[in-house]
Tab-separated table of C-alpha atoms in Angstrom:
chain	number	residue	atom	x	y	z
V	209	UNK	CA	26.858	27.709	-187.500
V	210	UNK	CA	25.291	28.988	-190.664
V	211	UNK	CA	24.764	26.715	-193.601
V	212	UNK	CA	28.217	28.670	-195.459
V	213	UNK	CA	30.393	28.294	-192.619
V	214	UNK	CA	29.175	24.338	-192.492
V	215	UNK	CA	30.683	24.307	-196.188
V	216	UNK	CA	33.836	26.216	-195.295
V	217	UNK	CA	34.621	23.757	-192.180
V	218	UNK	CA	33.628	20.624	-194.522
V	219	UNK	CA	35.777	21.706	-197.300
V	220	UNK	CA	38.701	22.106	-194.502
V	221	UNK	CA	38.709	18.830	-193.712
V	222	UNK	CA	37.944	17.518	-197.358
V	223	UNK	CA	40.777	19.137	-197.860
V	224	UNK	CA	43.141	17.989	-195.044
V	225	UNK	CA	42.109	14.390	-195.610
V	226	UNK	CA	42.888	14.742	-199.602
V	227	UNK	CA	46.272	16.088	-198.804
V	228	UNK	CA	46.925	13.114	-196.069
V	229	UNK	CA	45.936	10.497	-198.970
V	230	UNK	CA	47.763	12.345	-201.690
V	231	UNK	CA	51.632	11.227	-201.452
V	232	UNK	CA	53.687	10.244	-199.029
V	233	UNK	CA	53.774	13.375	-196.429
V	234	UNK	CA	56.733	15.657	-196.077
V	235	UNK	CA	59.084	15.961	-193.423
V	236	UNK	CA	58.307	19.727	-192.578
V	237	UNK	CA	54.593	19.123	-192.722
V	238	UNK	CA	54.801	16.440	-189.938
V	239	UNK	CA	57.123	18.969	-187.847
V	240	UNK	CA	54.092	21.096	-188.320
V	241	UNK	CA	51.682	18.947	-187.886
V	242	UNK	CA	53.444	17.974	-184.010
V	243	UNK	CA	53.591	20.846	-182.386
V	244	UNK	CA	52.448	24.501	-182.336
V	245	UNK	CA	49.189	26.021	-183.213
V	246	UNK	CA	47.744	23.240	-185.716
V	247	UNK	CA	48.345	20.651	-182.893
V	248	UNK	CA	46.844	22.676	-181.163
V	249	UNK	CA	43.790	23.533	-182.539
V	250	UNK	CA	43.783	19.671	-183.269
V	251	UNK	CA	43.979	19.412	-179.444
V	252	UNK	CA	40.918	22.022	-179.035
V	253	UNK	CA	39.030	20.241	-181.977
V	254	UNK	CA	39.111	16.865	-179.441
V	255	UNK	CA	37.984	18.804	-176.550
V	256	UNK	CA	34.525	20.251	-178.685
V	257	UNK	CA	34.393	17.269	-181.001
V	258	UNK	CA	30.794	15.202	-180.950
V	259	UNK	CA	31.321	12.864	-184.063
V	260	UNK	CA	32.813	9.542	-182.165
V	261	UNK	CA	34.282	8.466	-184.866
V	262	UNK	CA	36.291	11.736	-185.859
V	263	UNK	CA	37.154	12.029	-182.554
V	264	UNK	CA	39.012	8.384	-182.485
V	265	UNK	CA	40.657	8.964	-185.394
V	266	UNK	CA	41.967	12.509	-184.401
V	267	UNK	CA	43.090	10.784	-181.004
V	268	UNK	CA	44.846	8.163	-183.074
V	269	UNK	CA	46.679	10.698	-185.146
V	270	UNK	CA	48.006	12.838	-182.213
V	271	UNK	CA	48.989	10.008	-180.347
V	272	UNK	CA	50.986	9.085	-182.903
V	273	UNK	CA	52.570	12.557	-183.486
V	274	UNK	CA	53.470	12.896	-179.743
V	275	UNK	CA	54.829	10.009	-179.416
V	276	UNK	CA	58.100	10.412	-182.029
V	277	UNK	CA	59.671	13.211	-183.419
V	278	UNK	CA	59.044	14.310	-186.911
V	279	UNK	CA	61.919	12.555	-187.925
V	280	UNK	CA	60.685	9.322	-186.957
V	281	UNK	CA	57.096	9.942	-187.506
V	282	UNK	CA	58.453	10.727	-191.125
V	283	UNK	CA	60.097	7.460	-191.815
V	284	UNK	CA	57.610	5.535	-190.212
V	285	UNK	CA	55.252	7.103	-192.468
V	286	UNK	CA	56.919	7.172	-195.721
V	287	UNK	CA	57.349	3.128	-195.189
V	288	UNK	CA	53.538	2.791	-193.986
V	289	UNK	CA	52.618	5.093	-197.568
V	290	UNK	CA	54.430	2.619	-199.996
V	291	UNK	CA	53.361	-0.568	-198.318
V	292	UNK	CA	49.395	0.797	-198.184
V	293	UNK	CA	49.765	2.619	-201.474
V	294	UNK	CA	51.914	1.726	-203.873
V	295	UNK	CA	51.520	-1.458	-203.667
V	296	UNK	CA	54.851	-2.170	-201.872
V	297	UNK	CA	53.129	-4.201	-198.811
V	298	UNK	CA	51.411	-7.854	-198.275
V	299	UNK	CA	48.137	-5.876	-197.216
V	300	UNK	CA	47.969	-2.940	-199.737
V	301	UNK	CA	44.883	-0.363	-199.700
V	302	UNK	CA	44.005	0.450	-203.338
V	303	UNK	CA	43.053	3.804	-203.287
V	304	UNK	CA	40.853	3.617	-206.550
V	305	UNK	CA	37.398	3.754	-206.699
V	306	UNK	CA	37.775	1.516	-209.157
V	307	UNK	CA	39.462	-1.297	-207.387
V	308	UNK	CA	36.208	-1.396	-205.455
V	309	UNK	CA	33.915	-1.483	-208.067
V	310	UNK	CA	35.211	-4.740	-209.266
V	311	UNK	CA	36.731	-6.214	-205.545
V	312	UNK	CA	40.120	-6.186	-208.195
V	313	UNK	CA	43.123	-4.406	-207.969
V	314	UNK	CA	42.242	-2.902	-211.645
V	315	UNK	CA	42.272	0.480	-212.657
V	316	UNK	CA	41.532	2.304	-214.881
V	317	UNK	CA	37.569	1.094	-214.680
V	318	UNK	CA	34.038	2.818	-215.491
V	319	UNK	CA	34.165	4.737	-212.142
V	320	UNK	CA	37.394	6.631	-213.527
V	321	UNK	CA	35.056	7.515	-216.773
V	322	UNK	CA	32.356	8.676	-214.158
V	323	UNK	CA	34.239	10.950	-211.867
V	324	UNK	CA	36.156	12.536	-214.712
V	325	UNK	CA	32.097	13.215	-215.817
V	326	UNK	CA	31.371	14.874	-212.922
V	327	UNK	CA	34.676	16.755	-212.469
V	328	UNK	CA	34.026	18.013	-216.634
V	329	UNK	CA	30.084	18.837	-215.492
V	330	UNK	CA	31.316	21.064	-212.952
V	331	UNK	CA	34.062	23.162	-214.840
V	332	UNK	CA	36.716	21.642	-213.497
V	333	UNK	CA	39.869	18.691	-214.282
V	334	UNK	CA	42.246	17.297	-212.232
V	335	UNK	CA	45.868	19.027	-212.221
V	336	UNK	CA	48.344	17.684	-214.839
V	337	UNK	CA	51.160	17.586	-212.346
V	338	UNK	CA	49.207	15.361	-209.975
V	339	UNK	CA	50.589	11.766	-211.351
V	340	UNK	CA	47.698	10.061	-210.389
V	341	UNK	CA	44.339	8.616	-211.665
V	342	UNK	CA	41.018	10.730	-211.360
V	343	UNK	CA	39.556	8.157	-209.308
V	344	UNK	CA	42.598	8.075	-206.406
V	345	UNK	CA	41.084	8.842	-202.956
V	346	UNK	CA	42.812	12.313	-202.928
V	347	UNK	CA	41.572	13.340	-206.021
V	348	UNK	CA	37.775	12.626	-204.768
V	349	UNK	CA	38.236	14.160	-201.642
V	350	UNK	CA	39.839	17.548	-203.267
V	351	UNK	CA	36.726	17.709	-205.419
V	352	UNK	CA	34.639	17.692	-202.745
V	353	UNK	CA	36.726	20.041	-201.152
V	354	UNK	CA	36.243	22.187	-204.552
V	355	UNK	CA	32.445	21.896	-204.261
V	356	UNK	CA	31.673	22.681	-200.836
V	357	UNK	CA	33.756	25.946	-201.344
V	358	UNK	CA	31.595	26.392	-203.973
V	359	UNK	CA	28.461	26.103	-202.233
V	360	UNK	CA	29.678	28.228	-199.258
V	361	UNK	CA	30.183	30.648	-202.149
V	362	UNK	CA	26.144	30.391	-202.443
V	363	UNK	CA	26.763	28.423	-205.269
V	364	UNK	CA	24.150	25.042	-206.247
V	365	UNK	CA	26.133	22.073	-207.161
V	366	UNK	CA	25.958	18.078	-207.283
V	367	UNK	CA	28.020	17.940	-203.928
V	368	UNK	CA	25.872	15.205	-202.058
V	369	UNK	CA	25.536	13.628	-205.653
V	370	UNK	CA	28.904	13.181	-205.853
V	371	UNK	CA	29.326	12.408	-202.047
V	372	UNK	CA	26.385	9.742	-202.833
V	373	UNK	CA	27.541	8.217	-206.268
V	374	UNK	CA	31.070	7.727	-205.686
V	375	UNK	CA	32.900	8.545	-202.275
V	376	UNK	CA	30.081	6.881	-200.465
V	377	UNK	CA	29.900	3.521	-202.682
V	378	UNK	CA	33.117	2.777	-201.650
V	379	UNK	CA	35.336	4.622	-199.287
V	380	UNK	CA	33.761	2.469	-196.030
V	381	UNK	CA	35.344	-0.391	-198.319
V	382	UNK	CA	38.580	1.406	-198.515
V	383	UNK	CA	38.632	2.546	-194.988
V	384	UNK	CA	38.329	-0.855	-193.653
V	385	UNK	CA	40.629	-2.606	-195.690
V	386	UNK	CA	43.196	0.619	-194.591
V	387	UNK	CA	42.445	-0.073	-191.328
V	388	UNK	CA	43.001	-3.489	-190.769
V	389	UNK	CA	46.233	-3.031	-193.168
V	390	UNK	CA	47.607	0.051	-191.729
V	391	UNK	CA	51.246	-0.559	-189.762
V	392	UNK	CA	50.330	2.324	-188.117
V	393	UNK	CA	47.751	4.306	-185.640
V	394	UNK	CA	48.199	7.203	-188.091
V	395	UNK	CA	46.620	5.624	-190.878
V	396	UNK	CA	44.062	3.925	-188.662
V	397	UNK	CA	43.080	7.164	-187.218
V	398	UNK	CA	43.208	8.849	-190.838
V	399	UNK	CA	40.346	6.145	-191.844
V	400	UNK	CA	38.270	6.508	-189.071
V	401	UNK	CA	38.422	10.325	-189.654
V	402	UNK	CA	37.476	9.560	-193.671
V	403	UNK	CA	34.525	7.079	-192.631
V	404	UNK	CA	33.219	9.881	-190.339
């Protein structure tokens, strides 16, 4: 695999992961997501898969899809997002960079002035219908999803910058803390797949 394609397949799953964090997942998605060809290729990706840790996670999220129908695996989900996420839960999982700045569930921080820096540096905001902060996991992962497209393109940018200076200083935080919170092998699996 050529350095381009490398980009491509990273920005896939920068971009899968971003739209797992984002909000709570629709029904149809999930329906998707449990049968046909993306479970499938999910089910070829396990076969070829090297990365331990990916591979876990990925075996965590189908077991969890073949086990229910997307009707459960929607309300079970939809619970599991507001008690990680929005703060519904005894264990919640900030998803702010800047919760883990400060080991506080603040917002709102100098990390949220620092990725909104790098997002203006490379030519590029975060949608004004996303109802979130700059800083959310989502958000992060989507720009990196932006800037390894970018550099498949053959375009130089601050990717592993950004990958170094922000996801990296605290997503292993995140991920554990969603890990030993998460109700649910979905979410377990989805933060072994983010640590990876």
């Amino acid at each position: 695999m050529d350095v381009r394609e490398l980009n491509r397949a990273r920005g896939q799953v920068y971009h899968f992961l971003s739209v797992m964090f984002r909000d709570e997942l629709p029904a149809d998605l999930l329906a998707k997501m449990g049968g046909g060809a993306f479970f499938d290729q999910v089910l070829s990706l396990q076969d070829s898969c090297s990365i331990q840790d990916f591979c876990s996670g990925l075996n965590r999220l189908t077991s969890f899809l073949k086990t229910r129908s997307a009707d459960e695996a929607w309300r079970q989900l939809r619970h599991d997002y507001a008690e990680l996420f929005l703060n519904a839960g005894k264990n919640p999982a900030f998803p702010y960079e800047s919760c883990y700045h400060s080991r506080e569930p603040l917002v709102m921080q100098e990390p949220l002035a620092a990725v909104r820096a790098a997002y203006r540096a490379a030519g590029v905001r975060k949608s004004e219908t996303y109802p979130d902060l700059d800083d959310h996991i989502a958000v992060e992962l989507e720009f990196m999803r932006y800037l390894s497209d970018q550099a498949a393109a053959g375009a130089d940018n601050e990717q592993f910058a950004f990958l170094r200076n922000h996801l990296m200083g605290w997503s292993v935080d995140f991920c554990a803390v969603l890990t030993g919170a998460a109700p649910s092998e979905f979410y377990r699996g989805l933060a072994e797949m983010t640590m990876s």
